[in-house]
Tab-separated table of N, CA and C in Angstrom:
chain	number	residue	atom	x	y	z
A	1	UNK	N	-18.900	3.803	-3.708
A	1	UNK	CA	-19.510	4.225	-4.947
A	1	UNK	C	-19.257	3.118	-5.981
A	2	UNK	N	-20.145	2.511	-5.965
A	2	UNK	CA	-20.306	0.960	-7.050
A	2	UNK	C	-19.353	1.394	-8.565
A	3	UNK	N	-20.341	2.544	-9.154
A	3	UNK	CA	-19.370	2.849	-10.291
A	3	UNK	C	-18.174	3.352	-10.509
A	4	UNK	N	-18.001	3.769	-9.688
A	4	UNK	CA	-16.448	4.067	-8.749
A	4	UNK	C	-15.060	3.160	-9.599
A	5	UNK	N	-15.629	1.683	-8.544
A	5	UNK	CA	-14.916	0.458	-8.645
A	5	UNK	C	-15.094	-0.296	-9.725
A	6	UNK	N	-16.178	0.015	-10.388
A	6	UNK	CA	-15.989	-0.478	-12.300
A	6	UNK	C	-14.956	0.107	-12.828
A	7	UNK	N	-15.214	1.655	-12.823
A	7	UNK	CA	-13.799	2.325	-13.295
A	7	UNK	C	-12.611	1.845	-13.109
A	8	UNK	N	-12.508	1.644	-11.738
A	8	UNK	CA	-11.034	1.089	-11.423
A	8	UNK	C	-10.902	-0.246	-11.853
A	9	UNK	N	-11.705	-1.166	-12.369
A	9	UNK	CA	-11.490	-2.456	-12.898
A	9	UNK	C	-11.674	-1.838	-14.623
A	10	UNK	N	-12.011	-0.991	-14.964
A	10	UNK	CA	-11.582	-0.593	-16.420
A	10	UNK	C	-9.972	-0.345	-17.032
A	11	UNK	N	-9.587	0.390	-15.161
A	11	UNK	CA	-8.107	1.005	-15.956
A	11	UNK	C	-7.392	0.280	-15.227
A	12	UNK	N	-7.498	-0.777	-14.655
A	12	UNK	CA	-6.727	-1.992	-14.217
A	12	UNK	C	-6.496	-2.945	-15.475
A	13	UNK	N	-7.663	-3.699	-16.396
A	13	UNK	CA	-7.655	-3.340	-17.925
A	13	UNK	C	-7.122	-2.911	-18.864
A	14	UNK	N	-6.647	-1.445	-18.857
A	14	UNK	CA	-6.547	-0.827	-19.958
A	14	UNK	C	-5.065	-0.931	-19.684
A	15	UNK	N	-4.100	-0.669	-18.114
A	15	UNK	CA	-2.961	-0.912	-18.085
A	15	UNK	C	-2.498	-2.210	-18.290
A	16	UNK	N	-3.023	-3.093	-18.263
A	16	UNK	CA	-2.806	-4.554	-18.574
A	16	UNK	C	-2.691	-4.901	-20.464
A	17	UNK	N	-3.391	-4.278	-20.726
A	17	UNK	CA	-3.527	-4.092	-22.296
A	17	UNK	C	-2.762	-3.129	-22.654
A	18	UNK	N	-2.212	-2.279	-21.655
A	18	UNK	CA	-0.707	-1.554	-22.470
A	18	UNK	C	0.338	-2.134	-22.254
A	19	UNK	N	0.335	-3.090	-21.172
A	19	UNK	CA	1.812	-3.392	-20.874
A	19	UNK	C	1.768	-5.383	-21.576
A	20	UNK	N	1.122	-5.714	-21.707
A	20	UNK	CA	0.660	-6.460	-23.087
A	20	UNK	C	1.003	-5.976	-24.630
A	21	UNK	N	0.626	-4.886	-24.908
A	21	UNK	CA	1.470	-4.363	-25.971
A	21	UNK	C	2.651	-4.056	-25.874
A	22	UNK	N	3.380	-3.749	-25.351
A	22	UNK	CA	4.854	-2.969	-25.130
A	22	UNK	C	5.680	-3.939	-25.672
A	23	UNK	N	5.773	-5.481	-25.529
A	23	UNK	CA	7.405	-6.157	-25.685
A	23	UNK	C	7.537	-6.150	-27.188
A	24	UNK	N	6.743	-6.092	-28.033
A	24	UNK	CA	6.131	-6.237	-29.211
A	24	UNK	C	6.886	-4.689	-29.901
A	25	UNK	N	6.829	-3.763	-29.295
A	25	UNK	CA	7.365	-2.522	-29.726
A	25	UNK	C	8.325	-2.058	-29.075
A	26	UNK	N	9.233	-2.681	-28.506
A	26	UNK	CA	9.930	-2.915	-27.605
A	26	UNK	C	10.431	-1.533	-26.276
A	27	UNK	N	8.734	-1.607	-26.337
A	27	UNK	CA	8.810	-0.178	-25.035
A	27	UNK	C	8.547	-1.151	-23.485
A	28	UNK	N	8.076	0.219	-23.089
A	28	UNK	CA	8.657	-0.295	-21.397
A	28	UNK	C	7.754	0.781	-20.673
A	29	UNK	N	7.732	0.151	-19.075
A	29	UNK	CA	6.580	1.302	-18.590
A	29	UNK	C	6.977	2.208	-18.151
A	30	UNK	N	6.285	3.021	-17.602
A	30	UNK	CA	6.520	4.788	-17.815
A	30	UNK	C	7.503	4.399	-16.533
A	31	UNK	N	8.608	5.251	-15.978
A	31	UNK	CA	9.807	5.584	-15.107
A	31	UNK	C	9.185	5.845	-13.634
A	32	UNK	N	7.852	6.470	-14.420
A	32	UNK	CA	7.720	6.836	-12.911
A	32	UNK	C	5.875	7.097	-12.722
A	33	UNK	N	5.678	5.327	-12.989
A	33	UNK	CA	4.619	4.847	-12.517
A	33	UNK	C	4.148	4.976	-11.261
A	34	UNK	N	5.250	5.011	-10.386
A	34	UNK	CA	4.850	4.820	-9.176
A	34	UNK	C	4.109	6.208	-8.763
A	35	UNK	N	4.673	6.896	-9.200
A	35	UNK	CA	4.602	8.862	-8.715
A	35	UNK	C	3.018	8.885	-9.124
A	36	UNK	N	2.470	7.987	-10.428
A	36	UNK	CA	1.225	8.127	-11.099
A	36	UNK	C	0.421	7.529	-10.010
A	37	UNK	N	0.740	6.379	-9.074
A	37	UNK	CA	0.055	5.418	-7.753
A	37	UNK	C	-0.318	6.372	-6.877
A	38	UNK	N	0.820	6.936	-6.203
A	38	UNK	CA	0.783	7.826	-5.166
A	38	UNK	C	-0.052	9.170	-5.150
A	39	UNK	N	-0.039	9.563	-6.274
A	39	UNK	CA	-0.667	10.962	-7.178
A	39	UNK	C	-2.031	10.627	-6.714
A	40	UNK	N	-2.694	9.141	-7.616
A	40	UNK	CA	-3.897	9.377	-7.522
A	40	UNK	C	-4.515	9.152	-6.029
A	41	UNK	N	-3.686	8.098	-5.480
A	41	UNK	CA	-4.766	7.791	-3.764
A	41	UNK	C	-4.405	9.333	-3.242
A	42	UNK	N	-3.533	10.139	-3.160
A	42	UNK	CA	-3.908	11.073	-2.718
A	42	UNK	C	-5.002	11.952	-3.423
A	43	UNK	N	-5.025	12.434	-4.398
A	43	UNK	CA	-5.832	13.258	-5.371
A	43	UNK	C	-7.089	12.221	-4.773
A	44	UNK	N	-7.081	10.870	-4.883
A	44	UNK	CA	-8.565	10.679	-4.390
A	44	UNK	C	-8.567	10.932	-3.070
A	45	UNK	N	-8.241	10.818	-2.406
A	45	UNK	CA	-7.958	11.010	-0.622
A	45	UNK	C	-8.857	12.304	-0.477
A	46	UNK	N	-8.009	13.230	-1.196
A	46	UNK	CA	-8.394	14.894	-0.623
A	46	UNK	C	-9.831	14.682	-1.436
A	47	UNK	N	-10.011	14.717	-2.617
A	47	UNK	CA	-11.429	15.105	-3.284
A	47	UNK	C	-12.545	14.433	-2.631
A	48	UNK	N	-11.914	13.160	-1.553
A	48	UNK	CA	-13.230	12.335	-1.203
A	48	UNK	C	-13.732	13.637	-0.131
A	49	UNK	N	-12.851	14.049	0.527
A	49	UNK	CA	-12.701	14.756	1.707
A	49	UNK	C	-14.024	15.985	1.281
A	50	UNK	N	-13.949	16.375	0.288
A	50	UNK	CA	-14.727	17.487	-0.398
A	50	UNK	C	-16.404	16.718	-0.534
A	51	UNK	N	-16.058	15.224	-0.609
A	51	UNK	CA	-17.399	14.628	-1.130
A	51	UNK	C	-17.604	14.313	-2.463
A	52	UNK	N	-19.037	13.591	-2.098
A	52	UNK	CA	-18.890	12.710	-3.960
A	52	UNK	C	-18.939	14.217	-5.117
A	53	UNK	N	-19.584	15.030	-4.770
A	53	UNK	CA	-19.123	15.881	-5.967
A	53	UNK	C	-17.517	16.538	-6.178
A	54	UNK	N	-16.962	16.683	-5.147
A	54	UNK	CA	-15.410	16.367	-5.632
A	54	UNK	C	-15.037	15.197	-6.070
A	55	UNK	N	-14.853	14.561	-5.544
A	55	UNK	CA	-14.699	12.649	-6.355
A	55	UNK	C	-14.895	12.639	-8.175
A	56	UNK	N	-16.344	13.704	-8.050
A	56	UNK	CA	-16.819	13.416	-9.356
A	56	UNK	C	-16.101	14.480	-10.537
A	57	UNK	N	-15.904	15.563	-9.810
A	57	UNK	CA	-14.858	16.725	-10.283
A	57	UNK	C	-13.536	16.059	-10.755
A	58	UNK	N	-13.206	15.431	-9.812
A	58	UNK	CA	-11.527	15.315	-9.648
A	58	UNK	C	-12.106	14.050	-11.062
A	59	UNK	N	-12.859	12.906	-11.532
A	59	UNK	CA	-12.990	11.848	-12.228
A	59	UNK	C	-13.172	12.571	-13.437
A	60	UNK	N	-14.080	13.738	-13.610
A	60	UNK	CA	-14.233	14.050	-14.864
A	60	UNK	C	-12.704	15.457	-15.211
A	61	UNK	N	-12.210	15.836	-14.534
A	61	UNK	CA	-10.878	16.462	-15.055
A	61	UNK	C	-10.020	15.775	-15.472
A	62	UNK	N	-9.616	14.666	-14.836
A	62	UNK	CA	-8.655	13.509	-14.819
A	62	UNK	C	-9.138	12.462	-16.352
A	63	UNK	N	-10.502	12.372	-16.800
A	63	UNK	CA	-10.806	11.839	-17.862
A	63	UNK	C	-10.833	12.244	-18.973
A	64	UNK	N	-10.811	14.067	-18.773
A	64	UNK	CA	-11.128	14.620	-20.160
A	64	UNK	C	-9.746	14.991	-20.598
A	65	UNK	N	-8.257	14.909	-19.871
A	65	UNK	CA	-7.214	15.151	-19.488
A	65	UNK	C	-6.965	13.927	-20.600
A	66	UNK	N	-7.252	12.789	-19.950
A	66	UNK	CA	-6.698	11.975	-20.563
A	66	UNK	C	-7.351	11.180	-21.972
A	67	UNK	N	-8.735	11.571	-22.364
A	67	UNK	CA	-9.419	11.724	-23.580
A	67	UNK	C	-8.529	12.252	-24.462
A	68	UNK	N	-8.407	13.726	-23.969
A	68	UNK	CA	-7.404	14.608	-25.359
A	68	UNK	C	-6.470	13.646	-25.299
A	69	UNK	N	-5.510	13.513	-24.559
A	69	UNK	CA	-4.092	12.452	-24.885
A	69	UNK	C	-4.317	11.485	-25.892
A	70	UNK	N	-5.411	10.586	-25.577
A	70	UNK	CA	-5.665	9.354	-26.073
A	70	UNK	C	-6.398	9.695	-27.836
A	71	UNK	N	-7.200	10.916	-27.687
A	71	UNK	CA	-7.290	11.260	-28.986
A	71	UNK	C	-6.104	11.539	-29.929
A	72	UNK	N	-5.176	12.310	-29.344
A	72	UNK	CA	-3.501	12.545	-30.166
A	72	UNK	C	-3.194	11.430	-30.320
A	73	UNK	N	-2.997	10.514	-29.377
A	73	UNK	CA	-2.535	9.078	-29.789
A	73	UNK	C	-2.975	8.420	-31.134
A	74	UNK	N	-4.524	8.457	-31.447
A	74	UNK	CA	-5.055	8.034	-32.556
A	74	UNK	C	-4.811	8.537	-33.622
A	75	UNK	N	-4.632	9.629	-33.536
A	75	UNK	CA	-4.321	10.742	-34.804
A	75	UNK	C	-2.994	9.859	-35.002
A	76	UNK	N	-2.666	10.034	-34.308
A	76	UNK	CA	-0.660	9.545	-34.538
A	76	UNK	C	-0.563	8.441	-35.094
A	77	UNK	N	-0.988	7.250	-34.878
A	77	UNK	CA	-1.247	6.138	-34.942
A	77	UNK	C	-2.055	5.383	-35.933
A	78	UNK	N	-2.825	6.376	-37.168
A	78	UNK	CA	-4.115	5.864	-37.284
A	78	UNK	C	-3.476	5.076	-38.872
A	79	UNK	N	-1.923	5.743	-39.386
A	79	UNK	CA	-1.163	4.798	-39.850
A	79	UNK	C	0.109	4.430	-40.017
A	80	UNK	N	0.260	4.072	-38.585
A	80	UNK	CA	1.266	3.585	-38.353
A	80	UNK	C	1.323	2.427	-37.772
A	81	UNK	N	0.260	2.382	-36.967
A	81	UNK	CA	-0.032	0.895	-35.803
A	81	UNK	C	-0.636	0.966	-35.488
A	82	UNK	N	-1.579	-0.240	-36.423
A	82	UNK	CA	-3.188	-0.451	-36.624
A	82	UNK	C	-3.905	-1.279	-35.397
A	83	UNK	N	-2.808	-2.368	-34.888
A	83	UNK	CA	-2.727	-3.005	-33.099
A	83	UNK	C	-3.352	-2.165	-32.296
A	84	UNK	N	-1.893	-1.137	-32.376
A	84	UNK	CA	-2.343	-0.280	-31.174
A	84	UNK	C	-3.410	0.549	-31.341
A	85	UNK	N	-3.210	1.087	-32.495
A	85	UNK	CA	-4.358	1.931	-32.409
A	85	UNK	C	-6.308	1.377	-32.307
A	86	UNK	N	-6.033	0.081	-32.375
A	86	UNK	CA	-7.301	-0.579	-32.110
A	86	UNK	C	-7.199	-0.685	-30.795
A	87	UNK	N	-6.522	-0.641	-29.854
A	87	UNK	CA	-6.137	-1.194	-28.740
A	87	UNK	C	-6.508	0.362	-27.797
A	88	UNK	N	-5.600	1.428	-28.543
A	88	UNK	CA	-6.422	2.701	-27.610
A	88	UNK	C	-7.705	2.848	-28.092
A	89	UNK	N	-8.309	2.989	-29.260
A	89	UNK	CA	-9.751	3.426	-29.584
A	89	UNK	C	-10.753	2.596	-28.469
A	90	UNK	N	-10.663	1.214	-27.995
A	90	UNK	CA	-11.389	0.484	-27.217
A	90	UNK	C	-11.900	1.037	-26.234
A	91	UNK	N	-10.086	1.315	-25.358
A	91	UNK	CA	-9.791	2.127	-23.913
A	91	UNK	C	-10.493	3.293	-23.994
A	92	UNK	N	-10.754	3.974	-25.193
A	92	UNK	CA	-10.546	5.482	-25.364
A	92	UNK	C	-12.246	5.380	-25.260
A	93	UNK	N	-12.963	4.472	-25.728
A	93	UNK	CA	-14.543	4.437	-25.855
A	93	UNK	C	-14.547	4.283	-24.497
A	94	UNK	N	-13.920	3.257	-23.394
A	94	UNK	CA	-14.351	3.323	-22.049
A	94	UNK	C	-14.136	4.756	-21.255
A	95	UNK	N	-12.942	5.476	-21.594
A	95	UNK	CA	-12.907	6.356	-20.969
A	95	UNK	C	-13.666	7.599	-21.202
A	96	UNK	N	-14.364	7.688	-22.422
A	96	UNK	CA	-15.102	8.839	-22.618
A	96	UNK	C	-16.648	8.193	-21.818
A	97	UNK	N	-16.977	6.882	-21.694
A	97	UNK	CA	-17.946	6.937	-20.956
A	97	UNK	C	-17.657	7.448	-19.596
A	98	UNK	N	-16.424	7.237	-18.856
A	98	UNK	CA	-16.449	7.603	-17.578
A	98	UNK	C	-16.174	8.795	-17.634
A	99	UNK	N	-15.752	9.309	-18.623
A	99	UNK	CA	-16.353	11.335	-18.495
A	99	UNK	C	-17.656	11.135	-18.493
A	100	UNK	N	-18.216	11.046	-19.010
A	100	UNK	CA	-19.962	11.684	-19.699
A	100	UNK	C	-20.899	10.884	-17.882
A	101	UNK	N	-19.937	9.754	-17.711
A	101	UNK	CA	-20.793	9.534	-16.239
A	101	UNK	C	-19.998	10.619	-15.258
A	102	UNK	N	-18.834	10.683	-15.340
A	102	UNK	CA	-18.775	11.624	-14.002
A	102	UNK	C	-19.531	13.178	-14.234
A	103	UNK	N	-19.738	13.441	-15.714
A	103	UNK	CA	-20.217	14.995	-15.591
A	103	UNK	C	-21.398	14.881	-15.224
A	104	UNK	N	-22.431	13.528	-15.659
A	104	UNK	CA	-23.560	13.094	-15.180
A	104	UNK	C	-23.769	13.151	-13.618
A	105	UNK	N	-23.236	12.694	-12.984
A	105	UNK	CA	-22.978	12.734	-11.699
A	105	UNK	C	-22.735	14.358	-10.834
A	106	UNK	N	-22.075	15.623	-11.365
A	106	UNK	CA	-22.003	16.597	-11.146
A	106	UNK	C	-23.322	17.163	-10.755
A	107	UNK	N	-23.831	17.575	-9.526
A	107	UNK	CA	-25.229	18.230	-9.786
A	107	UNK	C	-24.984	19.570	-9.565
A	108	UNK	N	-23.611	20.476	-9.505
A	108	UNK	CA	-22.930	22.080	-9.430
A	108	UNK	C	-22.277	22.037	-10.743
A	109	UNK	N	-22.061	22.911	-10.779
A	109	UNK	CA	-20.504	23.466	-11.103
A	109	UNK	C	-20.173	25.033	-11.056
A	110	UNK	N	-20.130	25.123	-9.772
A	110	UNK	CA	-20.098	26.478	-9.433
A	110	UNK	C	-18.278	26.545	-9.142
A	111	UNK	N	-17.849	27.866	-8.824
A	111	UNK	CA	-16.300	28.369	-8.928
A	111	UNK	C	-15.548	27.186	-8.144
A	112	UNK	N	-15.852	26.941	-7.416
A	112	UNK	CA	-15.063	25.948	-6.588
A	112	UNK	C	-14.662	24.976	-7.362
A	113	UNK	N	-15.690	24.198	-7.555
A	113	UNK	CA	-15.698	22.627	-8.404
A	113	UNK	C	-14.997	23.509	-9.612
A	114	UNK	N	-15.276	24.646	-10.439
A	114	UNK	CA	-14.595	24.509	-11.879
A	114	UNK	C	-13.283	24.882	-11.759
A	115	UNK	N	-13.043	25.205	-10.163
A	115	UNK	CA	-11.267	25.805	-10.252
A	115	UNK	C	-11.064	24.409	-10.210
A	116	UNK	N	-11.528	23.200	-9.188
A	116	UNK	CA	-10.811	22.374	-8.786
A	116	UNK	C	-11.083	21.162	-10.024
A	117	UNK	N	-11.639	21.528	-11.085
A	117	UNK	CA	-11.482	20.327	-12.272
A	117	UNK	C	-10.255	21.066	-12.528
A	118	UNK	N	-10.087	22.621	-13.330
A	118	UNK	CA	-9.176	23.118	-13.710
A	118	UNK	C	-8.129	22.617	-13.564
A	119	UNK	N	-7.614	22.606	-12.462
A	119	UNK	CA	-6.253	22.457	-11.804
A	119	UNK	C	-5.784	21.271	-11.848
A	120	UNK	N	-6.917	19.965	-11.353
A	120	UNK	CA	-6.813	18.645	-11.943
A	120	UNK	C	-6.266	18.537	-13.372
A	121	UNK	N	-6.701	19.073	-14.350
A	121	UNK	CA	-6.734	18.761	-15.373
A	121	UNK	C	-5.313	18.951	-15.948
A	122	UNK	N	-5.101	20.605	-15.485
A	122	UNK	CA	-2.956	20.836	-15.850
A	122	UNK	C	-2.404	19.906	-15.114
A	123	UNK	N	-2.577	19.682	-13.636
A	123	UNK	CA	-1.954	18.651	-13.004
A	123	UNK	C	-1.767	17.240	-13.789
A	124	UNK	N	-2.810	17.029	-14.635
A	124	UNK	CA	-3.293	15.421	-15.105
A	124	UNK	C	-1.989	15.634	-16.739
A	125	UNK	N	-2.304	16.861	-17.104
A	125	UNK	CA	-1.665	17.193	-18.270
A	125	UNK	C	-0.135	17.154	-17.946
A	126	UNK	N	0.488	17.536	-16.838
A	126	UNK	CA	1.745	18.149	-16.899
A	126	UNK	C	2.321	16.611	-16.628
A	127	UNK	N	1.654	15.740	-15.803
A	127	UNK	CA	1.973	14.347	-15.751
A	127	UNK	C	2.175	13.721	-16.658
A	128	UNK	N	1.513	13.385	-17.589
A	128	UNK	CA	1.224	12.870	-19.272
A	128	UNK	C	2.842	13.249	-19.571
A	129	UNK	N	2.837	14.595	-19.113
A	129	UNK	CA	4.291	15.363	-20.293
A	129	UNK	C	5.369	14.720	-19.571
A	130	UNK	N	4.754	14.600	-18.221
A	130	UNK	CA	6.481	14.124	-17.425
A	130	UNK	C	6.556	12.647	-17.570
A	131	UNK	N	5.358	11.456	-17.844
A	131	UNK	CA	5.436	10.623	-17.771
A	131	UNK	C	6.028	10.150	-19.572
A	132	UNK	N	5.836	11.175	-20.233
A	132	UNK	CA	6.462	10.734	-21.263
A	132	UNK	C	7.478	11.763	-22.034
A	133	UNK	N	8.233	12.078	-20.709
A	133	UNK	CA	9.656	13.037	-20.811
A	133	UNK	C	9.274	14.027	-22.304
A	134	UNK	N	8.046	14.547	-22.415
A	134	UNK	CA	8.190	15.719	-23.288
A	134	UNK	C	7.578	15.230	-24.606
A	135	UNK	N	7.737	13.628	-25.089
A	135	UNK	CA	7.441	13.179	-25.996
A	135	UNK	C	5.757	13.444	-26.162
A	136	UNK	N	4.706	13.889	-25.493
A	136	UNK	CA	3.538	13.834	-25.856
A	136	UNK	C	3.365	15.550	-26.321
A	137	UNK	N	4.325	16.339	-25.902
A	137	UNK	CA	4.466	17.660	-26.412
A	137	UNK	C	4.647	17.724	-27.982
A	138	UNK	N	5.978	16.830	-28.121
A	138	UNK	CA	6.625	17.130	-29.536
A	138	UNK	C	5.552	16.085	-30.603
A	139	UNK	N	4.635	15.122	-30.275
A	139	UNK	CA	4.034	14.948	-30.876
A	139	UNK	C	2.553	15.828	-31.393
A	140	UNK	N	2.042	16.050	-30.031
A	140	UNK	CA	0.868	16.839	-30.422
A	140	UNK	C	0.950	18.411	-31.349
A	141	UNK	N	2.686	18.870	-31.301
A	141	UNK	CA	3.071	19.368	-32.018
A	141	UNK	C	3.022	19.251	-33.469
A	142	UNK	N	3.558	18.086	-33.787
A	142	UNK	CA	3.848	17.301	-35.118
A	142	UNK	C	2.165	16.971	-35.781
A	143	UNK	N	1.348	16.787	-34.999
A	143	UNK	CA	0.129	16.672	-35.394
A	143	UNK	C	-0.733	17.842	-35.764
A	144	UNK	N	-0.650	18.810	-34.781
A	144	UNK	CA	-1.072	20.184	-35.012
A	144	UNK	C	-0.627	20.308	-36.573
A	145	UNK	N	0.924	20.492	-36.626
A	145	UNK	CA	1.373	20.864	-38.053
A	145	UNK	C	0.773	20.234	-39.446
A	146	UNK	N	0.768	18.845	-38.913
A	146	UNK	CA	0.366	17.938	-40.013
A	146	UNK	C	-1.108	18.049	-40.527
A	147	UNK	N	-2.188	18.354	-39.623
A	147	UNK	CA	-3.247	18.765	-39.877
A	147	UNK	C	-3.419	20.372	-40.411
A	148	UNK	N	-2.577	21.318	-40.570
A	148	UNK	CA	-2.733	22.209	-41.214
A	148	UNK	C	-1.922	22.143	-42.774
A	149	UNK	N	-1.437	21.572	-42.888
A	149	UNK	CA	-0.739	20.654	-44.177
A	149	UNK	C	-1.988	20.103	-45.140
């Protein structure tokens, strides 16, 4: 799947441009990157197994998963670190195209496919939380609040 492998040269990209930012703020990469490697060739493994409309399920749960994240990020960011936050808005424009193409790509969405975005999606979420030990909780927290302020 041609557009497939653009994607994956997008977020080959976008991790290169985070870990490019990091020495600068003197962070470091997530603990447990690797668990994020393994996660996805399987998660792609099984969904291929289902076919390109799983593929395309499992791409658009996994994107809109990580849209919201990347939207909190901006909120957070929008003055504090004007770098970064130029730096996710970029990523964040590529990745909402590869939602709007994988939902494009969907020609169902009957119970099956919407349990199996579902589940992708807490799965994609609970990762985010573990990959950033809780910290994307207590922020989207802090933001919630701040926007009713």
């Amino acid at each position: 799947m041609p557009s497939l492998s653009e994607m994956l040269g997008h977020e080959r990209t976008h991790c290169a441009a985070f870990r490019a930012a990091m020495p600068a703020r003197k962070a470091r990469p997530c603990r447990v990157m690797q668990f994020w490697s393994w996660g996805g060739w399987l998660l792609g493994f099984v969904t291929a197994l289902i076919g390109p409309q799983g593929i395309w399920a499992c791409t658009a749960a996994v994107e809109a998963a990580v849209h919201r994240h990347l939207d909190d990020q901006l909120f957070f960011l929008a003055n504090r670190d004007h770098d970064l936050h130029g730096i996710i808005l970029a990523i964040r424009e590529e990745e909402l195209a590869h939602l709007h193409h994988a939902e494009e790509q969907l020609k169902s969405s009957g119970p099956a496919l919407n349990f199996l975005r579902s589940l992708i999606s807490i799965a994609t979420d609970v990762l985010i939380w573990l990959s950033t030990w809780g910290d994307s909780s207590r922020m989207t927290r802090a933001l919630k609040a701040a926007k009713k302020n």
